[in-house]
Amino acid sequence: MKLSVVIALSSAVLSQAWAPVSNIPFRQASSLNAASIWYSTSTGNTETIAGYVAEAAGLSANDIGDATADEITGADALIVGAPTWHTGADEQRSGTSWDDWLYDTLPNLDLDGKKVAVFGCGDQESYSDYYCDAAGELYDQFVAKGCKVYGFTSTDGYNHADSKAVRDGKFIGLMCDEDNQYDMSEDRAKAWVDQLKSEGFF
């Protein structure tokens, strides 16, 4: 009799041990459902900032000129960055791959509701009236596609006269000056990524 009880209990324990677990939530991450960083650069400054952001966020940075439509539409969120080269221009301000991509590729993509964060590079001393204008162009074009922009920042601590990257008294994202404030860029990038995390961007 005792032997029969032991066998019965052992069978019950084993059946529980090997029962499939179906109530644990699980999501397999892939490169197409995470945040991704896209930039283009003329002198290397924007690439440097992209590197700071990538390190702080645990992501890799990619050149927008190499992007496929699936990589852009498949990402949960996009971090995009550009320098300003064509000062005073109404469009195509960056002098990089962004200039064609924004007007030839972006209009054909479905990005409604996509999370976007913008960063830019500029020279606030030599081009004080046009500081980070291309970042404002990124903002305008992605918003026009129905994206929601995160990561607005204060204009305090900068020395510029005007910028097309300002909305309602704030920068539309992270603005960096590798010519005059290079020693502040990495800390600014880290603080911005922390801000994005607190805003639910990631």
PDB file of N, CA, C and O in Angstrom, residues 44-121:
ATOM      1  N   GLY A  44      32.133  64.555 -39.348  1.00  0.00           N
ATOM      2  CA  GLY A  44      32.355  63.540 -38.323  1.00  0.00           C
ATOM      3  C   GLY A  44      31.777  63.910 -36.970  1.00  0.00           C
ATOM      4  O   GLY A  44      31.679  63.061 -36.080  1.00  0.00           O
ATOM      5  N   ASN A  45      31.378  65.177 -36.792  1.00  0.00           N
ATOM      6  CA  ASN A  45      30.840  65.597 -35.491  1.00  0.00           C
ATOM      7  C   ASN A  45      29.539  64.890 -35.136  1.00  0.00           C
ATOM      8  O   ASN A  45      29.328  64.466 -33.996  1.00  0.00           O
ATOM      9  N   THR A  46      28.642  64.775 -36.113  1.00  0.00           N
ATOM     10  CA  THR A  46      27.355  64.125 -35.844  1.00  0.00           C
ATOM     11  C   THR A  46      27.551  62.637 -35.559  1.00  0.00           C
ATOM     12  O   THR A  46      26.839  62.052 -34.741  1.00  0.00           O
ATOM     13  N   GLU A  47      28.528  62.039 -36.209  1.00  0.00           N
ATOM     14  CA  GLU A  47      28.857  60.637 -35.938  1.00  0.00           C
ATOM     15  C   GLU A  47      29.350  60.480 -34.496  1.00  0.00           C
ATOM     16  O   GLU A  47      29.020  59.500 -33.819  1.00  0.00           O
ATOM     17  N   THR A  48      30.130  61.455 -34.029  1.00  0.00           N
ATOM     18  CA  THR A  48      30.615  61.425 -32.647  1.00  0.00           C
ATOM     19  C   THR A  48      29.445  61.462 -31.672  1.00  0.00           C
ATOM     20  O   THR A  48      29.386  60.678 -30.713  1.00  0.00           O
ATOM     21  N   ILE A  49      28.485  62.378 -31.914  1.00  0.00           N
ATOM     22  CA  ILE A  49      27.320  62.484 -31.030  1.00  0.00           C
ATOM     23  C   ILE A  49      26.477  61.217 -31.111  1.00  0.00           C
ATOM     24  O   ILE A  49      25.979  60.715 -30.091  1.00  0.00           O
ATOM     25  N   ALA A  50      26.319  60.684 -32.301  1.00  0.00           N
ATOM     26  CA  ALA A  50      25.568  59.425 -32.465  1.00  0.00           C
ATOM     27  C   ALA A  50      26.213  58.321 -31.643  1.00  0.00           C
ATOM     28  O   ALA A  50      25.529  57.487 -31.043  1.00  0.00           O
ATOM     29  N   GLY A  51      27.546  58.331 -31.587  1.00  0.00           N
ATOM     30  CA  GLY A  51      28.263  57.343 -30.788  1.00  0.00           C
ATOM     31  C   GLY A  51      27.999  57.502 -29.303  1.00  0.00           C
ATOM     32  O   GLY A  51      27.819  56.512 -28.587  1.00  0.00           O
ATOM     33  N   TYR A  52      27.963  58.750 -28.829  1.00  0.00           N
ATOM     34  CA  TYR A  52      27.655  59.002 -27.415  1.00  0.00           C
ATOM     35  C   TYR A  52      26.236  58.517 -27.075  1.00  0.00           C
ATOM     36  O   TYR A  52      26.009  57.881 -26.038  1.00  0.00           O
ATOM     37  N   VAL A  53      25.291  58.836 -27.949  1.00  0.00           N
ATOM     38  CA  VAL A  53      23.909  58.422 -27.720  1.00  0.00           C
ATOM     39  C   VAL A  53      23.796  56.902 -27.756  1.00  0.00           C
ATOM     40  O   VAL A  53      23.133  56.284 -26.914  1.00  0.00           O
ATOM     41  N   ALA A  54      24.461  56.288 -28.728  1.00  0.00           N
ATOM     42  CA  ALA A  54      24.414  54.835 -28.865  1.00  0.00           C
ATOM     43  C   ALA A  54      24.976  54.136 -27.632  1.00  0.00           C
ATOM     44  O   ALA A  54      24.404  53.163 -27.128  1.00  0.00           O
ATOM     45  N   GLU A  55      26.087  54.647 -27.127  1.00  0.00           N
ATOM     46  CA  GLU A  55      26.709  54.039 -25.943  1.00  0.00           C
ATOM     47  C   GLU A  55      25.799  54.160 -24.730  1.00  0.00           C
ATOM     48  O   GLU A  55      25.626  53.211 -23.964  1.00  0.00           O
ATOM     49  N   ALA A  56      25.193  55.332 -24.566  1.00  0.00           N
ATOM     50  CA  ALA A  56      24.319  55.552 -23.410  1.00  0.00           C
ATOM     51  C   ALA A  56      23.052  54.702 -23.489  1.00  0.00           C
ATOM     52  O   ALA A  56      22.523  54.266 -22.465  1.00  0.00           O
ATOM     53  N   ALA A  57      22.586  54.458 -24.710  1.00  0.00           N
ATOM     54  CA  ALA A  57      21.335  53.720 -24.896  1.00  0.00           C
ATOM     55  C   ALA A  57      21.545  52.226 -25.108  1.00  0.00           C
ATOM     56  O   ALA A  57      20.579  51.457 -25.113  1.00  0.00           O
ATOM     57  N   GLY A  58      22.792  51.801 -25.299  1.00  0.00           N
ATOM     58  CA  GLY A  58      23.062  50.388 -25.565  1.00  0.00           C
ATOM     59  C   GLY A  58      22.637  49.958 -26.953  1.00  0.00           C
ATOM     60  O   GLY A  58      22.219  48.820 -27.169  1.00  0.00           O
ATOM     61  N   LEU A  59      22.768  50.869 -27.918  1.00  0.00           N
ATOM     62  CA  LEU A  59      22.370  50.592 -29.294  1.00  0.00           C
ATOM     63  C   LEU A  59      23.552  50.813 -30.219  1.00  0.00           C
ATOM     64  O   LEU A  59      24.613  51.254 -29.801  1.00  0.00           O
ATOM     65  N   SER A  60      23.357  50.527 -31.499  1.00  0.00           N
ATOM     66  CA  SER A  60      24.369  50.846 -32.494  1.00  0.00           C
ATOM     67  C   SER A  60      23.860  51.989 -33.359  1.00  0.00           C
ATOM     68  O   SER A  60      22.648  52.155 -33.535  1.00  0.00           O
ATOM     69  N   ALA A  61      24.772  52.784 -33.890  1.00  0.00           N
ATOM     70  CA  ALA A  61      24.410  53.915 -34.736  1.00  0.00           C
ATOM     71  C   ALA A  61      24.631  53.552 -36.202  1.00  0.00           C
ATOM     72  O   ALA A  61      25.602  52.872 -36.542  1.00  0.00           O
ATOM     73  N   ASN A  62      23.733  54.016 -37.062  1.00  0.00           N
ATOM     74  CA  ASN A  62      23.767  53.653 -38.474  1.00  0.00           C
ATOM     75  C   ASN A  62      23.607  54.877 -39.369  1.00  0.00           C
ATOM     76  O   ASN A  62      22.900  55.822 -39.023  1.00  0.00           O
ATOM     77  N   ASP A  63      24.234  54.841 -40.537  1.00  0.00           N
ATOM     78  CA  ASP A  63      24.110  55.932 -41.499  1.00  0.00           C
ATOM     79  C   ASP A  63      22.782  55.814 -42.238  1.00  0.00           C
ATOM     80  O   ASP A  63      22.449  54.750 -42.760  1.00  0.00           O
ATOM     81  N   ILE A  64      22.010  56.899 -42.279  1.00  0.00           N
ATOM     82  CA  ILE A  64      20.694  56.865 -42.917  1.00  0.00           C
ATOM     83  C   ILE A  64      20.800  56.517 -44.398  1.00  0.00           C
ATOM     84  O   ILE A  64      19.864  55.968 -44.987  1.00  0.00           O
ATOM     85  N   GLY A  65      21.942  56.776 -44.999  1.00  0.00           N
ATOM     86  CA  GLY A  65      22.133  56.430 -46.399  1.00  0.00           C
ATOM     87  C   GLY A  65      22.123  54.939 -46.652  1.00  0.00           C
ATOM     88  O   GLY A  65      21.920  54.500 -47.791  1.00  0.00           O
ATOM     89  N   ASP A  66      22.324  54.143 -45.598  1.00  0.00           N
ATOM     90  CA  ASP A  66      22.338  52.680 -45.720  1.00  0.00           C
ATOM     91  C   ASP A  66      21.029  52.040 -45.267  1.00  0.00           C
ATOM     92  O   ASP A  66      20.896  50.811 -45.275  1.00  0.00           O
ATOM     93  N   ALA A  67      20.062  52.844 -44.858  1.00  0.00           N
ATOM     94  CA  ALA A  67      18.823  52.312 -44.268  1.00  0.00           C
ATOM     95  C   ALA A  67      17.899  51.711 -45.320  1.00  0.00           C
ATOM     96  O   ALA A  67      17.770  52.239 -46.424  1.00  0.00           O
ATOM     97  N   THR A  68      17.250  50.597 -44.951  1.00  0.00           N
ATOM     98  CA  THR A  68      16.192  50.037 -45.785  1.00  0.00           C
ATOM     99  C   THR A  68      14.845  50.500 -45.238  1.00  0.00           C
ATOM    100  O   THR A  68      14.742  50.899 -44.071  1.00  0.00           O
ATOM    101  N   ALA A  69      13.832  50.444 -46.058  1.00  0.00           N
ATOM    102  CA  ALA A  69      12.490  50.842 -45.622  1.00  0.00           C
ATOM    103  C   ALA A  69      12.030  49.991 -44.444  1.00  0.00           C
ATOM    104  O   ALA A  69      11.431  50.502 -43.484  1.00  0.00           O
ATOM    105  N   ASP A  70      12.326  48.691 -44.480  1.00  0.00           N
ATOM    106  CA  ASP A  70      11.906  47.786 -43.407  1.00  0.00           C
ATOM    107  C   ASP A  70      12.588  48.115 -42.085  1.00  0.00           C
ATOM    108  O   ASP A  70      11.986  47.978 -41.011  1.00  0.00           O
ATOM    109  N   GLU A  71      13.840  48.550 -42.136  1.00  0.00           N
ATOM    110  CA  GLU A  71      14.547  48.895 -40.907  1.00  0.00           C
ATOM    111  C   GLU A  71      13.918  50.123 -40.247  1.00  0.00           C
ATOM    112  O   GLU A  71      13.869  50.218 -39.020  1.00  0.00           O
ATOM    113  N   ILE A  72      13.435  51.034 -41.049  1.00  0.00           N
ATOM    114  CA  ILE A  72      12.823  52.251 -40.509  1.00  0.00           C
ATOM    115  C   ILE A  72      11.403  51.972 -40.016  1.00  0.00           C
ATOM    116  O   ILE A  72      11.039  52.319 -38.891  1.00  0.00           O
ATOM    117  N   THR A  73      10.601  51.335 -40.824  1.00  0.00           N
ATOM    118  CA  THR A  73       9.205  51.099 -40.441  1.00  0.00           C
ATOM    119  C   THR A  73       9.098  50.022 -39.367  1.00  0.00           C
ATOM    120  O   THR A  73       8.149  50.023 -38.581  1.00  0.00           O
ATOM    121  N   GLY A  74      10.068  49.102 -39.303  1.00  0.00           N
ATOM    122  CA  GLY A  74       9.996  47.996 -38.357  1.00  0.00           C
ATOM    123  C   GLY A  74      10.466  48.335 -36.959  1.00  0.00           C
ATOM    124  O   GLY A  74      10.189  47.602 -36.018  1.00  0.00           O
ATOM    125  N   ALA A  75      11.164  49.449 -36.779  1.00  0.00           N
ATOM    126  CA  ALA A  75      11.671  49.821 -35.461  1.00  0.00           C
ATOM    127  C   ALA A  75      10.549  50.350 -34.579  1.00  0.00           C
ATOM    128  O   ALA A  75       9.638  51.021 -35.056  1.00  0.00           O
ATOM    129  N   ASP A  76      10.621  50.046 -33.293  1.00  0.00           N
ATOM    130  CA  ASP A  76       9.659  50.591 -32.337  1.00  0.00           C
ATOM    131  C   ASP A  76       9.820  52.097 -32.199  1.00  0.00           C
ATOM    132  O   ASP A  76       8.851  52.823 -31.992  1.00  0.00           O
ATOM    133  N   ALA A  77      11.062  52.568 -32.275  1.00  0.00           N
ATOM    134  CA  ALA A  77      11.350  53.989 -32.088  1.00  0.00           C
ATOM    135  C   ALA A  77      12.598  54.344 -32.886  1.00  0.00           C
ATOM    136  O   ALA A  77      13.473  53.507 -33.109  1.00  0.00           O
ATOM    137  N   LEU A  78      12.676  55.602 -33.309  1.00  0.00           N
ATOM    138  CA  LEU A  78      13.792  56.077 -34.118  1.00  0.00           C
ATOM    139  C   LEU A  78      14.474  57.261 -33.447  1.00  0.00           C
ATOM    140  O   LEU A  78      13.809  58.205 -33.014  1.00  0.00           O
ATOM    141  N   ILE A  79      15.798  57.193 -33.348  1.00  0.00           N
ATOM    142  CA  ILE A  79      16.592  58.339 -32.911  1.00  0.00           C
ATOM    143  C   ILE A  79      17.341  58.826 -34.144  1.00  0.00           C
ATOM    144  O   ILE A  79      18.105  58.067 -34.745  1.00  0.00           O
ATOM    145  N   VAL A  80      17.104  60.067 -34.539  1.00  0.00           N
ATOM    146  CA  VAL A  80      17.652  60.568 -35.798  1.00  0.00           C
ATOM    147  C   VAL A  80      18.450  61.840 -35.551  1.00  0.00           C
ATOM    148  O   VAL A  80      18.090  62.672 -34.734  1.00  0.00           O
ATOM    149  N   GLY A  81      19.583  61.977 -36.280  1.00  0.00           N
ATOM    150  CA  GLY A  81      20.432  63.136 -36.047  1.00  0.00           C
ATOM    151  C   GLY A  81      21.107  63.630 -37.303  1.00  0.00           C
ATOM    152  O   GLY A  81      21.450  62.847 -38.198  1.00  0.00           O
ATOM    153  N   ALA A  82      21.312  64.959 -37.367  1.00  0.00           N
ATOM    154  CA  ALA A  82      21.917  65.572 -38.546  1.00  0.00           C
ATOM    155  C   ALA A  82      22.705  66.817 -38.171  1.00  0.00           C
ATOM    156  O   ALA A  82      22.390  67.497 -37.191  1.00  0.00           O
ATOM    157  N   PRO A  83      23.724  67.154 -38.973  1.00  0.00           N
ATOM    158  CA  PRO A  83      24.416  68.435 -38.818  1.00  0.00           C
ATOM    159  C   PRO A  83      23.685  69.498 -39.643  1.00  0.00           C
ATOM    160  O   PRO A  83      22.809  69.163 -40.447  1.00  0.00           O
ATOM    161  N   THR A  84      24.038  70.753 -39.436  1.00  0.00           N
ATOM    162  CA  THR A  84      23.531  71.820 -40.292  1.00  0.00           C
ATOM    163  C   THR A  84      24.681  72.342 -41.146  1.00  0.00           C
ATOM    164  O   THR A  84      25.715  72.754 -40.611  1.00  0.00           O
ATOM    165  N   TRP A  85      24.488  72.280 -42.449  1.00  0.00           N
ATOM    166  CA  TRP A  85      25.541  72.686 -43.375  1.00  0.00           C
ATOM    167  C   TRP A  85      25.084  73.831 -44.272  1.00  0.00           C
ATOM    168  O   TRP A  85      25.767  74.816 -44.453  1.00  0.00           O
ATOM    169  N   HIS A  86      23.882  73.690 -44.829  1.00  0.00           N
ATOM    170  CA  HIS A  86      23.337  74.725 -45.715  1.00  0.00           C
ATOM    171  C   HIS A  86      22.581  75.754 -44.878  1.00  0.00           C
ATOM    172  O   HIS A  86      21.367  75.704 -44.748  1.00  0.00           O
ATOM    173  N   THR A  87      23.311  76.676 -44.293  1.00  0.00           N
ATOM    174  CA  THR A  87      22.710  77.658 -43.392  1.00  0.00           C
ATOM    175  C   THR A  87      21.766  78.582 -44.161  1.00  0.00           C
ATOM    176  O   THR A  87      22.060  79.011 -45.275  1.00  0.00           O
ATOM    177  N   GLY A  88      20.630  78.845 -43.552  1.00  0.00           N
ATOM    178  CA  GLY A  88      19.654  79.735 -44.151  1.00  0.00           C
ATOM    179  C   GLY A  88      18.723  79.070 -45.142  1.00  0.00           C
ATOM    180  O   GLY A  88      17.786  79.709 -45.631  1.00  0.00           O
ATOM    181  N   ALA A  89      18.940  77.801 -45.447  1.00  0.00           N
ATOM    182  CA  ALA A  89      18.107  77.102 -46.430  1.00  0.00           C
ATOM    183  C   ALA A  89      16.749  76.747 -45.838  1.00  0.00           C
ATOM    184  O   ALA A  89      16.623  76.489 -44.638  1.00  0.00           O
ATOM    185  N   ASP A  90      15.722  76.729 -46.690  1.00  0.00           N
ATOM    186  CA  ASP A  90      14.388  76.333 -46.239  1.00  0.00           C
ATOM    187  C   ASP A  90      14.272  74.821 -46.125  1.00  0.00           C
ATOM    188  O   ASP A  90      13.493  74.302 -45.326  1.00  0.00           O
ATOM    189  N   GLU A  91      15.016  74.094 -46.932  1.00  0.00           N
ATOM    190  CA  GLU A  91      15.017  72.636 -46.874  1.00  0.00           C
ATOM    191  C   GLU A  91      16.384  72.118 -47.312  1.00  0.00           C
ATOM    192  O   GLU A  91      17.226  72.879 -47.785  1.00  0.00           O
ATOM    193  N   GLN A  92      16.595  70.807 -47.114  1.00  0.00           N
ATOM    194  CA  GLN A  92      17.883  70.174 -47.426  1.00  0.00           C
ATOM    195  C   GLN A  92      19.031  70.938 -46.753  1.00  0.00           C
ATOM    196  O   GLN A  92      20.017  71.308 -47.377  1.00  0.00           O
ATOM    197  N   ARG A  93      18.896  71.125 -45.456  1.00  0.00           N
ATOM    198  CA  ARG A  93      19.827  71.957 -44.700  1.00  0.00           C
ATOM    199  C   ARG A  93      21.092  71.236 -44.245  1.00  0.00           C
ATOM    200  O   ARG A  93      22.039  71.870 -43.797  1.00  0.00           O
ATOM    201  N   SER A  94      21.089  69.896 -44.280  1.00  0.00           N
ATOM    202  CA  SER A  94      22.184  69.170 -43.625  1.00  0.00           C
ATOM    203  C   SER A  94      23.422  68.985 -44.502  1.00  0.00           C
ATOM    204  O   SER A  94      24.516  68.780 -43.984  1.00  0.00           O
ATOM    205  N   GLY A  95      23.257  69.009 -45.813  1.00  0.00           N
ATOM    206  CA  GLY A  95      24.390  68.721 -46.682  1.00  0.00           C
ATOM    207  C   GLY A  95      24.836  67.274 -46.610  1.00  0.00           C
ATOM    208  O   GLY A  95      25.991  66.945 -46.879  1.00  0.00           O
ATOM    209  N   THR A  96      23.907  66.381 -46.233  1.00  0.00           N
ATOM    210  CA  THR A  96      24.218  64.951 -46.091  1.00  0.00           C
ATOM    211  C   THR A  96      23.152  64.110 -46.792  1.00  0.00           C
ATOM    212  O   THR A  96      22.271  64.643 -47.472  1.00  0.00           O
ATOM    213  N   SER A  97      23.204  62.811 -46.569  1.00  0.00           N
ATOM    214  CA  SER A  97      22.219  61.887 -47.151  1.00  0.00           C
ATOM    215  C   SER A  97      20.787  62.207 -46.728  1.00  0.00           C
ATOM    216  O   SER A  97      19.835  61.836 -47.421  1.00  0.00           O
ATOM    217  N   TRP A  98      20.635  62.874 -45.600  1.00  0.00           N
ATOM    218  CA  TRP A  98      19.292  63.244 -45.148  1.00  0.00           C
ATOM    219  C   TRP A  98      18.563  64.094 -46.182  1.00  0.00           C
ATOM    220  O   TRP A  98      17.339  64.018 -46.317  1.00  0.00           O
ATOM    221  N   ASP A  99      19.303  64.937 -46.894  1.00  0.00           N
ATOM    222  CA  ASP A  99      18.668  65.899 -47.793  1.00  0.00           C
ATOM    223  C   ASP A  99      17.800  65.213 -48.847  1.00  0.00           C
ATOM    224  O   ASP A  99      16.703  65.687 -49.154  1.00  0.00           O
ATOM    225  N   ASP A 100      18.284  64.135 -49.408  1.00  0.00           N
ATOM    226  CA  ASP A 100      17.475  63.379 -50.377  1.00  0.00           C
ATOM    227  C   ASP A 100      16.491  62.460 -49.666  1.00  0.00           C
ATOM    228  O   ASP A 100      15.344  62.320 -50.090  1.00  0.00           O
ATOM    229  N   TRP A 101      16.939  61.820 -48.578  1.00  0.00           N
ATOM    230  CA  TRP A 101      16.103  60.823 -47.898  1.00  0.00           C
ATOM    231  C   TRP A 101      14.796  61.436 -47.387  1.00  0.00           C
ATOM    232  O   TRP A 101      13.728  60.834 -47.512  1.00  0.00           O
ATOM    233  N   LEU A 102      14.864  62.635 -46.829  1.00  0.00           N
ATOM    234  CA  LEU A 102      13.676  63.264 -46.258  1.00  0.00           C
ATOM    235  C   LEU A 102      12.592  63.542 -47.288  1.00  0.00           C
ATOM    236  O   LEU A 102      11.404  63.540 -46.972  1.00  0.00           O
ATOM    237  N   TYR A 103      13.012  63.776 -48.546  1.00  0.00           N
ATOM    238  CA  TYR A 103      12.051  64.183 -49.567  1.00  0.00           C
ATOM    239  C   TYR A 103      11.790  63.114 -50.626  1.00  0.00           C
ATOM    240  O   TYR A 103      10.786  63.181 -51.332  1.00  0.00           O
ATOM    241  N   ASP A 104      12.679  62.115 -50.723  1.00  0.00           N
ATOM    242  CA  ASP A 104      12.491  61.048 -51.705  1.00  0.00           C
ATOM    243  C   ASP A 104      12.008  59.738 -51.082  1.00  0.00           C
ATOM    244  O   ASP A 104      11.244  58.996 -51.690  1.00  0.00           O
ATOM    245  N   THR A 105      12.463  59.440 -49.855  1.00  0.00           N
ATOM    246  CA  THR A 105      12.149  58.161 -49.212  1.00  0.00           C
ATOM    247  C   THR A 105      11.085  58.286 -48.133  1.00  0.00           C
ATOM    248  O   THR A 105      10.102  57.534 -48.115  1.00  0.00           O
ATOM    249  N   LEU A 106      11.258  59.225 -47.217  1.00  0.00           N
ATOM    250  CA  LEU A 106      10.334  59.378 -46.087  1.00  0.00           C
ATOM    251  C   LEU A 106       8.868  59.509 -46.510  1.00  0.00           C
ATOM    252  O   LEU A 106       7.999  58.897 -45.877  1.00  0.00           O
ATOM    253  N   PRO A 107       8.547  60.270 -47.558  1.00  0.00           N
ATOM    254  CA  PRO A 107       7.126  60.412 -47.924  1.00  0.00           C
ATOM    255  C   PRO A 107       6.439  59.094 -48.269  1.00  0.00           C
ATOM    256  O   PRO A 107       5.214  58.990 -48.197  1.00  0.00           O
ATOM    257  N   ASN A 108       7.217  58.071 -48.618  1.00  0.00           N
ATOM    258  CA  ASN A 108       6.651  56.782 -49.028  1.00  0.00           C
ATOM    259  C   ASN A 108       6.535  55.782 -47.885  1.00  0.00           C
ATOM    260  O   ASN A 108       6.095  54.644 -48.106  1.00  0.00           O
ATOM    261  N   LEU A 109       6.917  56.178 -46.671  1.00  0.00           N
ATOM    262  CA  LEU A 109       6.905  55.261 -45.533  1.00  0.00           C
ATOM    263  C   LEU A 109       5.705  55.527 -44.634  1.00  0.00           C
ATOM    264  O   LEU A 109       5.299  56.671 -44.450  1.00  0.00           O
ATOM    265  N   ASP A 110       5.152  54.454 -44.061  1.00  0.00           N
ATOM    266  CA  ASP A 110       4.058  54.566 -43.100  1.00  0.00           C
ATOM    267  C   ASP A 110       4.649  54.598 -41.694  1.00  0.00           C
ATOM    268  O   ASP A 110       5.063  53.572 -41.167  1.00  0.00           O
ATOM    269  N   LEU A 111       4.685  55.789 -41.100  1.00  0.00           N
ATOM    270  CA  LEU A 111       5.286  55.953 -39.773  1.00  0.00           C
ATOM    271  C   LEU A 111       4.307  56.562 -38.784  1.00  0.00           C
ATOM    272  O   LEU A 111       4.726  57.073 -37.731  1.00  0.00           O
ATOM    273  N   ASP A 112       3.037  56.496 -39.069  1.00  0.00           N
ATOM    274  CA  ASP A 112       2.040  57.129 -38.202  1.00  0.00           C
ATOM    275  C   ASP A 112       2.123  56.577 -36.774  1.00  0.00           C
ATOM    276  O   ASP A 112       2.060  55.365 -36.561  1.00  0.00           O
ATOM    277  N   GLY A 113       2.302  57.464 -35.803  1.00  0.00           N
ATOM    278  CA  GLY A 113       2.391  57.056 -34.405  1.00  0.00           C
ATOM    279  C   GLY A 113       3.768  56.614 -33.954  1.00  0.00           C
ATOM    280  O   GLY A 113       3.953  56.277 -32.773  1.00  0.00           O
ATOM    281  N   LYS A 114       4.749  56.616 -34.850  1.00  0.00           N
ATOM    282  CA  LYS A 114       6.100  56.174 -34.497  1.00  0.00           C
ATOM    283  C   LYS A 114       6.751  57.135 -33.503  1.00  0.00           C
ATOM    284  O   LYS A 114       6.634  58.348 -33.601  1.00  0.00           O
ATOM    285  N   LYS A 115       7.459  56.583 -32.513  1.00  0.00           N
ATOM    286  CA  LYS A 115       8.222  57.398 -31.573  1.00  0.00           C
ATOM    287  C   LYS A 115       9.518  57.843 -32.238  1.00  0.00           C
ATOM    288  O   LYS A 115      10.243  57.026 -32.812  1.00  0.00           O
ATOM    289  N   VAL A 116       9.802  59.144 -32.143  1.00  0.00           N
ATOM    290  CA  VAL A 116      11.021  59.691 -32.738  1.00  0.00           C
ATOM    291  C   VAL A 116      11.688  60.642 -31.748  1.00  0.00           C
ATOM    292  O   VAL A 116      11.007  61.378 -31.033  1.00  0.00           O
ATOM    293  N   ALA A 117      13.006  60.607 -31.704  1.00  0.00           N
ATOM    294  CA  ALA A 117      13.795  61.568 -30.936  1.00  0.00           C
ATOM    295  C   ALA A 117      14.873  62.124 -31.861  1.00  0.00           C
ATOM    296  O   ALA A 117      15.458  61.386 -32.654  1.00  0.00           O
ATOM    297  N   VAL A 118      15.110  63.423 -31.776  1.00  0.00           N
ATOM    298  CA  VAL A 118      15.989  64.108 -32.726  1.00  0.00           C
ATOM    299  C   VAL A 118      17.206  64.689 -32.013  1.00  0.00           C
ATOM    300  O   VAL A 118      17.087  65.271 -30.931  1.00  0.00           O
ATOM    301  N   PHE A 119      18.383  64.544 -32.643  1.00  0.00           N
ATOM    302  CA  PHE A 119      19.559  65.261 -32.156  1.00  0.00           C
ATOM    303  C   PHE A 119      20.215  65.992 -33.327  1.00  0.00           C
ATOM    304  O   PHE A 119      20.026  65.633 -34.492  1.00  0.00           O
ATOM    305  N   GLY A 120      20.945  67.047 -33.001  1.00  0.00           N
ATOM    306  CA  GLY A 120      21.568  67.831 -34.059  1.00  0.00           C
ATOM    307  C   GLY A 120      22.912  68.379 -33.637  1.00  0.00           C
ATOM    308  O   GLY A 120      23.224  68.459 -32.443  1.00  0.00           O
ATOM    309  N   CYS A 121      23.714  68.744 -34.635  1.00  0.00           N
ATOM    310  CA  CYS A 121      25.015  69.368 -34.392  1.00  0.00           C
ATOM    311  C   CYS A 121      25.070  70.703 -35.119  1.00  0.00           C
ATOM    312  O   CYS A 121      24.553  70.850 -36.219  1.00  0.00           O
TER     313      CYS A 121
END
